[in-house]
Amino acid sequence: MRPGLARFPPMSWFRAPQRRTVLLYLLAVVAYVAMLRFGPLNETTHPERVFATVLAGSFTLVMLFLSRRIAFSLLVAAWLFMLIWVSSLLKDTYLTTPLVAPDLIYFVNRDTLDVVLRYPLLVTAAVLGMLLVPLALFGIWRIDTPHLFARLRPWPRRGLALLGLLVSGSALALSLTPDGPFRDVYSKGMWLAMIDKSYLSDFFVSIYATQIVPVKVPDGTDRSVVWNEQVARTGDPARKPDIVAVLEESTFDPRMLAVCKLPQCRRKMFDPDKLTRAHGFLQVHTWGGGTWTSEFALMTGIAHTLFGSAGLYAPFNLAPRVEYSLPRMLKENGYRTVVIYPTSGSFINARNAYAFYGMDRQVDNSETKLGWDSPDSEVFKVFDRVYAEERAAHPDEPLFVLVLTLRQHGPHMTPLKDLPPPYNKPLFPKQLDDWLNLTLGNYLYRLEQSDLAMAALEKRLFAEPRPLVLLHFGDHQPSFDGAINNLQKIVPKGITDPTKVTYYVLKSNFTPREKFDYPVLDIIYLGGLLLDTADLRRNDYYEANTLLRERCRGRYFDCATPKLLDSYHAYIFDTLHALKD
């Protein structure tokens, strides 16, 4: 070999280990650039783009100074931020809200897994993002040797690594501080975070969303308004009717849709008859999901939205603090209280929440084997059995039974060809696209089943001579993966948000002492309306709830006299302490 060639080992740079290193670094750079392009640089506003970029960059540097592995650090950061971004995108696609940090605290359980398993794409993404990629990163850790400061002696190398870690860690900590340099990003609030597309900013901003915001009564609020002027009323002790309330999952009157003029859009369950005491539009405080917040409003007469972002997690953080509730009020009137629901007691903390509300007995799917596909008729068979058991075991106690259905829960994606006529083909071929024909067709088919089941339930219940009050209502509208908002809705004047309107129907086999006429009723009043229909004693809290209902004509946040709301909130929270500290 000639002496001059000794300095250049032939093709040594392209041997297998070197090729592997080059490919690894190329993969790391491509993955990191893709993460920046689709993640931080894809946020909605410029401040959010800067915020997310600084977060990603400072996290990457923290990993780099900790591991001294360049490719590994780039890939770990790319994986973490893309995992958040993709998870949020999928959640937004299927459940219409992006991923937020409290989801990881409150909703990581077996029941959430059951929901995810209903969507094959979510299963695939979960396996790739949370199992296969971490295993690959572990392999990369072993391949990627610590090159950073490799030529320095140990103590200078450690000193520079520590200095870099302190600087990058400080930058990361400041970025995650609500009062830090990105306070404007944190001030966007959770409502905007739930509806915009800044997936990374939304997630990190929401880390503080579990903190309950106390209800603030404005200075100068009129505290002289009397809210217990009729509390001495004791009701009729000789007639305490059984009360049955049915929460119809994701149900609304489809005649509210301007396009829905077909016979399949008209269902008896929404129309009044001789037993109807009140019916109409129901204003709720959630859309497309969040059944537990409508349960909270029914059980407590309180809107979860009063407490900021933390209100979304009412069964976890608000239910333990409730001082007054419908089941407790009924128990004071001598009632036995029962709830039947087709999920497990651990789902969204249901078992603990219902105990806090004051339910004597809970019947979940561990006892009934009901599930996501159980039609209303199957749920009502369980109700018939439980109702008969309770009547036999407690013949002298009036009963309150809350029943939750689940069949109308999304997705509404059964192929039309698999449905019976006339739902086996598009019902609105000229007016709606394929997706809306699929989802609305599924909804109307399931609604027909609910209508038949409700008619049969009413017939059985009202065939008995015992006094009875029956309420059924929709907890929120379905989302159809967001497509329902493309449909024009016909709602009464004054309703500012047609996405948060469902229905309610209240019946009894006796004539109540009072007449009720609320074409639009807020869900926080349903509990008090049940007490009034049954002519039961009310405490100070439910007396105030009733007076607000009457003074605001069934409205709440859109009450024609807004100052009444401030006075009411001052009374129930400051005087009655409706929520314990």
Coordinates of C-alpha atoms in Angstrom, one line a residue:
M1 CA 0.0 0.0 0.0
R2 CA 1.3 3.4 -0.9
P3 CA 2.1 5.6 2.2
G4 CA -0.3 8.4 1.1
L5 CA -3.3 6.2 1.1
A6 CA -2.9 5.1 4.7
R7 CA -4.7 8.2 5.9
F8 CA -8.0 7.3 4.1
P9 CA -9.2 3.8 5.1
P10 CA -11.1 2.6 2.1
M11 CA -14.9 3.0 2.5
S12 CA -14.6 2.6 6.3
W13 CA -17.1 5.5 6.8
F14 CA -19.7 3.5 5.0
R15 CA -19.3 0.2 6.9
A16 CA -22.4 -1.2 8.7
P17 CA -22.0 0.6 12.1
Q18 CA -21.4 4.0 10.4
R19 CA -24.3 3.5 8.0
R20 CA -26.5 2.7 11.0
T21 CA -25.4 5.8 12.7
V22 CA -26.0 8.0 9.7
L23 CA -29.5 6.5 9.2
L24 CA -30.3 6.9 12.9
Y25 CA -29.3 10.6 12.8
L26 CA -31.2 11.1 9.6
L27 CA -34.3 9.5 11.1
A28 CA -34.0 11.7 14.2
V29 CA -33.7 14.9 12.3
V30 CA -36.6 14.0 9.9
A31 CA -38.8 13.0 12.9
Y32 CA -38.0 16.1 14.8
V33 CA -38.6 18.4 11.8
A34 CA -41.9 16.7 11.2
M35 CA -42.9 17.1 14.9
L36 CA -42.1 20.9 14.7
R37 CA -44.0 21.2 11.4
F38 CA -47.2 19.4 12.4
G39 CA -47.0 20.3 16.1
P40 CA -45.7 23.6 17.4
L41 CA -45.6 25.4 14.1
N42 CA -49.2 24.3 13.4
E43 CA -50.7 26.0 16.4
T44 CA -53.4 28.6 15.8
T45 CA -51.7 31.8 16.9
H46 CA -48.2 33.2 16.8
P47 CA -47.8 33.3 20.6
E48 CA -48.9 29.7 20.8
R49 CA -46.5 28.6 18.1
V50 CA -43.6 30.3 20.1
F51 CA -44.9 28.7 23.3
A52 CA -45.1 25.2 21.9
T53 CA -41.7 25.5 20.1
V54 CA -39.9 26.7 23.3
L55 CA -41.5 23.8 25.2
A56 CA -40.4 21.3 22.6
G57 CA -36.9 22.8 22.4
S58 CA -36.3 23.1 26.1
F59 CA -37.6 19.5 26.7
T60 CA -35.2 18.3 24.0
L61 CA -32.3 20.0 25.6
V62 CA -33.2 18.6 29.0
M63 CA -33.1 15.1 27.5
L64 CA -29.9 15.9 25.7
F65 CA -28.0 17.1 28.8
L66 CA -29.3 14.2 30.8
S67 CA -28.5 11.4 28.3
R68 CA -25.8 13.1 26.1
R69 CA -27.4 11.1 23.2
I70 CA -28.3 13.4 20.4
A71 CA -30.4 11.2 18.2
F72 CA -32.2 9.6 21.2
S73 CA -33.1 13.1 22.6
L74 CA -34.5 14.3 19.3
L75 CA -36.6 11.1 18.9
V76 CA -37.9 11.1 22.4
A77 CA -39.0 14.7 22.1
A78 CA -40.5 14.1 18.7
W79 CA -42.4 11.0 20.0
L80 CA -43.8 12.8 23.1
F81 CA -45.0 15.9 21.4
M82 CA -46.4 14.0 18.4
L83 CA -48.1 11.6 20.8
I84 CA -49.9 14.5 22.5
W85 CA -50.7 16.1 19.1
V86 CA -52.0 12.9 17.5
S87 CA -54.0 11.8 20.6
S88 CA -55.6 15.3 20.6
L89 CA -56.4 15.1 16.9
L90 CA -58.0 11.7 17.3
K91 CA -60.0 12.7 20.4
D92 CA -61.1 15.9 18.6
T93 CA -62.1 13.8 15.6
Y94 CA -64.1 11.2 17.5
L95 CA -65.3 13.1 20.6
T96 CA -65.2 16.7 19.3
T97 CA -62.9 18.0 22.1
P98 CA -59.0 17.9 22.1
L99 CA -57.0 16.0 24.6
V100 CA -56.6 17.9 27.9
A101 CA -54.3 17.1 30.9
P102 CA -57.2 16.2 33.3
D103 CA -58.2 13.4 30.9
L104 CA -55.0 11.6 32.0
I105 CA -56.0 12.1 35.7
Y106 CA -59.7 11.3 35.6
F107 CA -60.3 9.1 32.6
V108 CA -57.5 6.6 32.4
N109 CA -59.4 3.4 33.5
R110 CA -60.9 0.2 32.2
D111 CA -64.1 1.9 31.1
T112 CA -62.3 4.4 28.9
L113 CA -60.5 1.5 27.4
D114 CA -63.9 0.0 26.5
V115 CA -64.8 3.2 24.7
V116 CA -61.5 3.3 22.8
L117 CA -61.9 -0.4 21.7
R118 CA -65.1 0.7 19.8
Y119 CA -62.9 2.7 17.4
P120 CA -60.3 0.5 15.5
L121 CA -58.3 3.6 14.4
L122 CA -57.9 4.6 18.1
V123 CA -56.7 1.1 19.0
T124 CA -54.1 1.1 16.2
A125 CA -52.9 4.6 17.2
A126 CA -52.7 3.5 20.9
V127 CA -50.7 0.4 20.1
L128 CA -48.2 2.3 17.9
G129 CA -47.9 5.4 20.0
M130 CA -47.7 3.9 23.5
L131 CA -46.2 0.4 23.0
L132 CA -44.2 0.0 19.8
V133 CA -42.6 3.4 19.7
P134 CA -41.3 3.3 23.3
L135 CA -39.8 -0.2 22.6
A136 CA -38.1 1.3 19.6
L137 CA -36.8 4.2 21.6
F138 CA -35.3 1.7 24.1
G139 CA -33.4 0.1 21.3
I140 CA -32.2 3.4 20.0
W141 CA -30.9 4.3 23.5
R142 CA -28.6 1.3 23.2
I143 CA -27.5 2.1 19.7
D144 CA -26.9 5.8 20.1
T145 CA -23.8 6.3 22.2
P146 CA -23.3 9.5 24.3
H147 CA -21.5 11.8 21.9
L148 CA -22.1 15.1 23.7
F149 CA -18.9 16.4 25.3
A150 CA -17.4 13.0 24.6
R151 CA -13.9 14.4 24.1
L152 CA -13.8 16.3 27.4
R153 CA -12.5 14.9 30.7
P154 CA -15.2 13.6 33.1
W155 CA -15.4 16.6 35.4
P156 CA -15.6 19.3 32.7
R157 CA -18.1 17.1 30.9
R158 CA -20.3 16.7 33.9
G159 CA -20.0 20.4 34.7
L160 CA -21.2 21.5 31.3
A161 CA -23.9 18.9 31.3
L162 CA -25.2 20.1 34.6
L163 CA -25.0 23.8 33.5
G164 CA -27.0 23.0 30.3
L165 CA -29.5 21.0 32.3
L166 CA -30.1 23.9 34.7
V167 CA -30.6 26.4 31.9
S168 CA -32.8 24.2 29.8
G169 CA -34.7 22.9 32.9
S170 CA -35.3 26.5 33.9
A171 CA -36.6 27.4 30.5
L172 CA -39.0 24.4 30.6
A173 CA -40.2 25.3 34.1
L174 CA -40.8 28.9 33.2
S175 CA -42.7 27.8 30.1
L176 CA -45.0 25.7 32.2
T177 CA -45.7 28.5 34.7
P178 CA -49.1 30.3 34.1
D179 CA -47.7 33.6 35.4
G180 CA -44.4 33.2 33.4
P181 CA -43.4 34.6 30.0
F182 CA -46.3 32.9 28.3
R183 CA -49.1 34.1 30.6
D184 CA -51.1 35.4 27.6
V185 CA -51.2 31.8 26.2
Y186 CA -52.4 30.5 29.6
S187 CA -55.1 33.2 29.9
K188 CA -57.0 31.8 26.9
G189 CA -59.2 29.7 29.2
M190 CA -60.4 26.2 29.0
W191 CA -63.5 26.9 26.9
L192 CA -61.3 28.2 24.0
A193 CA -58.9 25.4 24.6
M194 CA -61.8 22.9 24.1
I195 CA -62.9 24.3 20.8
D196 CA -59.8 25.6 18.9
K197 CA -57.1 23.5 17.2
S198 CA -54.0 24.5 19.1
Y199 CA -53.6 20.9 20.4
L200 CA -50.2 21.3 22.1
S201 CA -51.0 24.6 23.8
D202 CA -54.5 23.3 24.8
F203 CA -52.9 20.3 26.5
F204 CA -50.3 22.2 28.5
V205 CA -52.6 25.1 29.4
S206 CA -55.1 22.6 30.8
I207 CA -52.7 21.2 33.3
Y208 CA -54.1 23.6 35.8
A209 CA -57.7 22.9 34.9
T210 CA -58.4 20.6 37.8
Q211 CA -58.4 23.7 40.1
I212 CA -61.9 24.7 41.0
V213 CA -62.7 28.3 40.5
P214 CA -64.9 29.6 43.3
V215 CA -68.1 31.4 42.3
K216 CA -67.5 35.1 42.6
V217 CA -70.5 37.2 43.5
P218 CA -70.0 40.8 42.1
D219 CA -69.7 43.7 44.4
G220 CA -72.9 45.5 44.9
T221 CA -75.1 42.4 44.5
D222 CA -78.5 42.9 46.0
R223 CA -78.6 40.5 48.9
S224 CA -82.0 41.7 50.1
V225 CA -83.9 39.5 47.7
V226 CA -86.0 37.0 49.6
W227 CA -85.3 33.4 48.4
N228 CA -87.2 31.4 51.0
E229 CA -90.6 33.0 51.2
Q230 CA -92.6 29.8 50.8
V231 CA -90.4 27.3 52.6
A232 CA -93.0 26.5 55.3
R233 CA -94.9 24.5 52.7
T234 CA -94.9 20.8 53.8
G235 CA -96.6 19.1 50.8
D236 CA -99.2 16.4 51.0
P237 CA -97.9 13.6 53.4
A238 CA -100.7 11.3 52.4
R239 CA -99.7 11.2 48.7
K240 CA -96.1 10.6 47.9
P241 CA -95.9 9.3 44.4
D242 CA -93.1 7.1 43.1
I243 CA -90.8 9.2 40.8
V244 CA -89.1 7.7 37.8
A245 CA -86.6 9.8 35.8
V246 CA -85.1 8.5 32.6
L247 CA -82.0 10.1 31.1
E248 CA -82.1 9.5 27.4
E249 CA -78.5 9.4 26.1
S250 CA -77.7 11.8 23.3
T251 CA -81.4 12.4 22.5
F252 CA -83.2 15.4 21.1
D253 CA -86.4 16.0 19.1
P254 CA -85.2 15.7 15.5
R255 CA -88.0 18.0 14.4
M256 CA -85.6 20.7 15.7
L257 CA -83.6 20.1 12.5
A258 CA -84.9 22.1 9.6
V259 CA -84.2 19.2 7.2
C260 CA -86.1 16.6 9.3
K261 CA -89.7 16.7 7.9
L262 CA -90.1 12.9 7.3
P263 CA -92.4 10.7 9.3
Q264 CA -89.3 9.1 10.8
C265 CA -88.6 12.5 12.5
R266 CA -91.9 12.5 14.4
R267 CA -92.0 10.5 17.6
K268 CA -94.7 10.1 20.2
M269 CA -92.3 10.4 23.1
F270 CA -91.8 14.1 22.4
D271 CA -95.5 15.0 22.1
P272 CA -97.8 15.9 25.0
D273 CA -100.8 13.8 26.0
K274 CA -103.4 14.0 28.8
L275 CA -100.8 12.9 31.4
T276 CA -98.2 15.5 30.4
R277 CA -97.6 18.3 33.0
A278 CA -94.7 20.0 31.3
H279 CA -92.6 19.6 28.2
G280 CA -90.5 21.4 25.7
F281 CA -86.9 22.4 25.0
L282 CA -84.3 21.7 27.7
Q283 CA -81.2 23.8 27.9
V284 CA -78.2 21.8 29.0
H285 CA -74.6 22.9 29.6
T286 CA -72.7 20.4 27.5
W287 CA -72.7 19.2 23.9
G288 CA -71.7 16.0 22.2
G289 CA -70.6 14.3 25.4
G290 CA -70.2 14.9 29.1
T291 CA -73.3 13.1 30.3
W292 CA -72.0 13.2 33.9
T293 CA -72.3 17.0 33.8
S294 CA -76.0 16.8 33.0
E295 CA -76.4 14.2 35.8
F296 CA -74.7 16.6 38.1
A297 CA -77.1 19.4 37.1
L298 CA -80.1 17.1 37.7
M299 CA -78.8 15.8 41.0
T300 CA -77.7 19.2 42.5
G301 CA -79.5 22.0 40.6
I302 CA -76.0 23.5 39.9
A303 CA -74.4 24.1 36.5
H304 CA -70.9 22.7 36.3
T305 CA -69.8 25.6 34.2
L306 CA -69.9 27.9 37.2
F307 CA -66.5 26.5 38.5
G308 CA -64.3 27.0 35.5
S309 CA -62.6 24.1 33.7
A310 CA -62.7 21.9 36.7
G311 CA -66.5 21.7 36.5
L312 CA -66.0 19.3 33.6
Y313 CA -64.9 16.7 36.2
A314 CA -67.8 17.2 38.6
P315 CA -68.2 13.6 39.6
F316 CA -64.6 13.7 40.9
N317 CA -64.1 17.1 42.4
L318 CA -67.5 18.7 42.9
A319 CA -69.7 15.8 44.0
P320 CA -67.8 15.3 47.3
R321 CA -68.5 18.9 48.2
V322 CA -72.2 19.0 47.5
E323 CA -74.3 20.0 50.5
Y324 CA -77.8 19.8 48.8
S325 CA -79.0 17.3 46.3
L326 CA -82.3 15.9 44.9
P327 CA -81.8 12.4 46.3
R328 CA -81.1 13.8 49.8
M329 CA -84.2 16.1 49.6
L330 CA -86.3 13.1 48.6
K331 CA -84.8 11.0 51.4
E332 CA -85.9 13.7 53.8
N333 CA -89.4 13.2 52.4
G334 CA -89.2 9.5 53.1
Y335 CA -88.1 8.2 49.7
R336 CA -85.8 5.3 48.9
T337 CA -83.5 6.3 46.1
V338 CA -82.1 4.0 43.4
V339 CA -80.1 4.5 40.2
I340 CA -79.7 2.1 37.3
Y341 CA -77.0 2.7 34.7
P342 CA -75.6 0.6 31.9
T343 CA -71.9 1.3 32.6
S344 CA -69.7 0.2 35.5
G345 CA -69.6 2.0 38.7
S346 CA -66.0 3.0 38.1
F347 CA -66.8 4.9 34.9
I348 CA -66.3 8.6 35.5
N349 CA -66.3 7.9 39.2
A350 CA -70.0 7.1 39.1
R351 CA -70.2 4.9 42.1
N352 CA -68.6 7.5 44.4
A353 CA -70.5 10.4 42.9
Y354 CA -73.9 8.7 43.3
A355 CA -73.1 7.9 46.9
F356 CA -72.2 11.6 47.5
Y357 CA -75.5 12.6 45.8
G358 CA -77.4 10.3 48.2
M359 CA -78.4 7.2 46.3
D360 CA -79.4 4.2 48.5
R361 CA -78.8 1.6 45.8
Q362 CA -76.8 1.5 42.6
V363 CA -77.3 -1.0 39.9
D364 CA -74.5 -1.0 37.3
N365 CA -73.5 -3.3 34.5
S366 CA -71.6 -5.7 36.8
E367 CA -75.1 -6.8 37.9
T368 CA -77.1 -6.3 34.8
K369 CA -74.6 -7.1 32.0
L370 CA -75.9 -4.1 30.0
G371 CA -73.5 -2.4 27.6
W372 CA -73.0 0.1 24.9
D373 CA -75.3 -1.7 22.5
S374 CA -78.1 -2.4 24.9
P375 CA -81.3 -0.9 23.5
D376 CA -83.7 1.0 25.8
S377 CA -86.0 -1.9 25.9
E378 CA -83.3 -4.0 27.6
V379 CA -82.5 -1.2 30.0
F380 CA -86.2 -0.9 30.9
K381 CA -86.4 -4.7 31.5
V382 CA -83.8 -4.2 34.2
F383 CA -85.8 -1.3 35.5
D384 CA -88.9 -3.5 35.7
R385 CA -87.0 -6.1 37.7
V386 CA -85.4 -3.6 40.1
Y387 CA -88.6 -1.7 40.5
A388 CA -90.5 -4.8 41.4
E389 CA -87.7 -5.9 43.9
E390 CA -87.8 -2.5 45.6
R391 CA -91.6 -2.3 45.8
A392 CA -91.6 -5.8 47.4
A393 CA -88.8 -5.0 49.8
H394 CA -89.9 -1.5 50.7
P395 CA -93.7 -1.5 50.3
D396 CA -94.3 1.5 52.6
E397 CA -91.6 3.8 51.1
P398 CA -92.1 5.8 48.0
L399 CA -89.4 5.2 45.4
F400 CA -87.2 7.5 43.3
V401 CA -85.5 5.7 40.5
L402 CA -83.1 7.3 38.0
V403 CA -82.5 5.3 34.8
L404 CA -79.8 6.0 32.3
T405 CA -79.9 4.7 28.7
L406 CA -76.9 4.4 26.4
R407 CA -77.9 3.2 23.0
Q408 CA -77.8 6.6 21.4
H409 CA -74.2 7.1 22.4
G410 CA -71.9 7.5 19.4
P411 CA -70.6 6.4 17.1
H412 CA -73.6 6.4 14.7
M413 CA -71.8 4.5 12.1
T414 CA -73.6 1.2 11.4
P415 CA -73.7 0.8 7.6
L416 CA -77.2 1.7 6.3
K417 CA -77.4 -1.6 4.4
D418 CA -77.4 -3.3 7.8
L419 CA -80.4 -1.4 9.1
P420 CA -84.0 -2.4 8.5
P421 CA -86.2 -0.4 6.0
P422 CA -86.6 2.5 5.6
Y423 CA -83.3 3.2 7.3
N424 CA -81.3 0.9 5.0
K425 CA -80.8 3.8 2.5
P426 CA -80.2 7.5 2.7
L427 CA -83.3 9.3 4.0
F428 CA -82.1 12.7 2.8
P429 CA -80.3 11.9 -0.5
K430 CA -80.6 15.4 -2.0
Q431 CA -80.3 17.5 1.2
L432 CA -77.4 15.8 3.1
D433 CA -74.0 14.3 2.3
D434 CA -73.2 10.6 2.8
W435 CA -71.8 11.1 6.3
L436 CA -74.8 13.0 7.6
N437 CA -77.2 10.5 6.0
L438 CA -75.3 7.7 7.7
T439 CA -75.2 9.3 11.2
L440 CA -78.7 10.8 11.1
G441 CA -80.1 7.6 9.7
N442 CA -78.6 5.7 12.6
Y443 CA -79.9 8.2 15.1
L444 CA -83.4 8.1 13.7
Y445 CA -83.4 4.3 13.7
R446 CA -82.3 4.1 17.3
L447 CA -84.8 6.8 18.2
E448 CA -87.6 4.7 16.8
Q449 CA -86.5 1.9 19.2
S450 CA -86.4 4.4 22.1
D451 CA -89.8 5.6 21.3
L452 CA -91.3 2.2 21.3
A453 CA -89.6 1.3 24.5
M454 CA -90.7 4.5 26.2
A455 CA -94.3 3.9 25.1
A456 CA -94.2 0.4 26.6
L457 CA -92.7 1.7 29.8
E458 CA -95.3 4.4 30.2
K459 CA -98.1 1.8 29.6
R460 CA -96.7 -0.5 32.3
L461 CA -96.1 2.3 34.9
F462 CA -99.4 4.1 34.5
A463 CA -101.4 0.9 34.5
E464 CA -100.7 0.7 38.2
P465 CA -103.0 2.7 40.6
R466 CA -100.1 4.0 42.6
P467 CA -99.5 7.8 42.1
L468 CA -96.5 8.2 39.8
V469 CA -94.4 11.0 38.2
L470 CA -92.4 10.1 35.1
L471 CA -89.7 12.4 33.7
H472 CA -87.6 11.7 30.6
F473 CA -85.1 14.1 29.0
G474 CA -82.0 14.3 26.8
D475 CA -78.7 14.9 28.4
H476 CA -77.0 16.4 25.4
Q477 CA -77.1 16.3 21.6
P478 CA -75.0 13.7 19.7
S479 CA -72.1 15.1 17.8
F480 CA -72.1 13.0 14.6
D481 CA -68.3 13.7 14.9
G482 CA -69.1 17.4 14.7
A483 CA -71.2 17.2 11.6
I484 CA -74.5 17.9 13.4
N485 CA -73.5 21.5 13.6
N486 CA -73.7 21.7 9.9
L487 CA -77.5 21.2 10.2
Q488 CA -79.8 24.2 10.6
K489 CA -81.8 24.1 13.9
I490 CA -85.1 25.6 14.7
V491 CA -85.2 26.8 18.3
P492 CA -87.3 29.3 20.3
K493 CA -86.2 33.0 20.3
G494 CA -83.7 33.8 23.0
I495 CA -81.8 30.5 22.8
T496 CA -78.3 31.7 21.9
D497 CA -76.6 28.3 21.6
P498 CA -78.7 25.7 19.7
T499 CA -76.1 23.1 20.2
K500 CA -77.0 22.9 23.9
V501 CA -80.7 22.2 23.5
T502 CA -82.5 18.8 24.0
Y503 CA -86.0 18.0 25.3
Y504 CA -87.9 17.2 28.5
V505 CA -91.3 15.6 29.1
L506 CA -92.9 15.4 32.6
K507 CA -96.0 13.3 33.2
S508 CA -98.1 12.1 36.2
N509 CA -101.3 10.1 36.7
F510 CA -102.7 12.8 39.0
T511 CA -103.3 16.5 38.7
P512 CA -100.5 18.5 40.4
R513 CA -101.3 21.4 42.7
E514 CA -99.7 23.8 40.2
K515 CA -99.6 24.2 36.5
F516 CA -96.2 24.4 34.7
D517 CA -95.6 26.1 31.4
Y518 CA -91.9 26.3 30.5
P519 CA -91.5 25.9 26.7
V520 CA -87.7 26.3 27.4
L521 CA -86.4 25.0 30.8
D522 CA -82.9 24.9 32.1
I523 CA -81.7 21.5 33.3
I524 CA -80.8 22.9 36.8
Y525 CA -84.6 23.2 37.5
L526 CA -85.6 19.6 36.7
G527 CA -85.1 18.4 40.3
G528 CA -87.2 21.2 41.8
L529 CA -89.8 20.6 39.1
L530 CA -90.1 17.0 40.2
L531 CA -90.5 18.0 43.8
D532 CA -93.2 20.5 42.9
T533 CA -95.1 18.0 40.7
A534 CA -95.0 15.4 43.5
D535 CA -96.1 18.1 46.0
L536 CA -93.2 17.4 48.3
R537 CA -91.6 19.4 51.1
R538 CA -88.7 21.6 50.0
N539 CA -85.8 22.9 52.0
D540 CA -84.4 26.4 51.7
Y541 CA -82.1 25.4 48.8
Y542 CA -84.8 23.9 46.6
E543 CA -87.2 26.7 47.5
A544 CA -84.7 29.2 46.1
N545 CA -84.2 27.0 43.0
T546 CA -88.0 27.1 42.5
L547 CA -88.3 30.8 43.0
L548 CA -85.5 31.4 40.5
R549 CA -87.3 29.2 38.0
E550 CA -90.5 31.1 38.4
R551 CA -88.8 34.6 38.3
C552 CA -86.7 33.7 35.3
R553 CA -89.5 31.8 33.5
G554 CA -87.4 28.6 33.3
R555 CA -84.3 30.3 32.0
Y556 CA -81.0 30.4 33.9
F557 CA -77.9 32.0 32.3
D558 CA -80.1 33.8 29.9
C559 CA -82.6 35.0 32.6
A560 CA -84.3 38.2 31.5
T561 CA -83.1 39.8 34.8
P562 CA -79.4 39.0 35.1
K563 CA -79.1 40.7 38.6
L564 CA -81.4 38.0 39.9
L565 CA -78.7 35.4 39.2
D566 CA -76.1 37.3 41.2
S567 CA -78.5 37.5 44.1
Y568 CA -79.4 33.8 43.8
H569 CA -75.7 32.8 43.7
A570 CA -74.9 34.9 46.7
Y571 CA -77.7 33.2 48.6
I572 CA -77.0 29.6 47.7
F573 CA -73.2 29.8 47.9
D574 CA -72.6 32.4 50.5
T575 CA -75.6 31.9 52.8
L576 CA -76.6 28.3 52.3
H577 CA -73.0 27.1 51.4
A578 CA -74.3 24.8 48.7
L579 CA -70.7 23.6 48.1
K580 CA -68.5 22.8 51.0
D581 CA -65.0 24.2 51.2

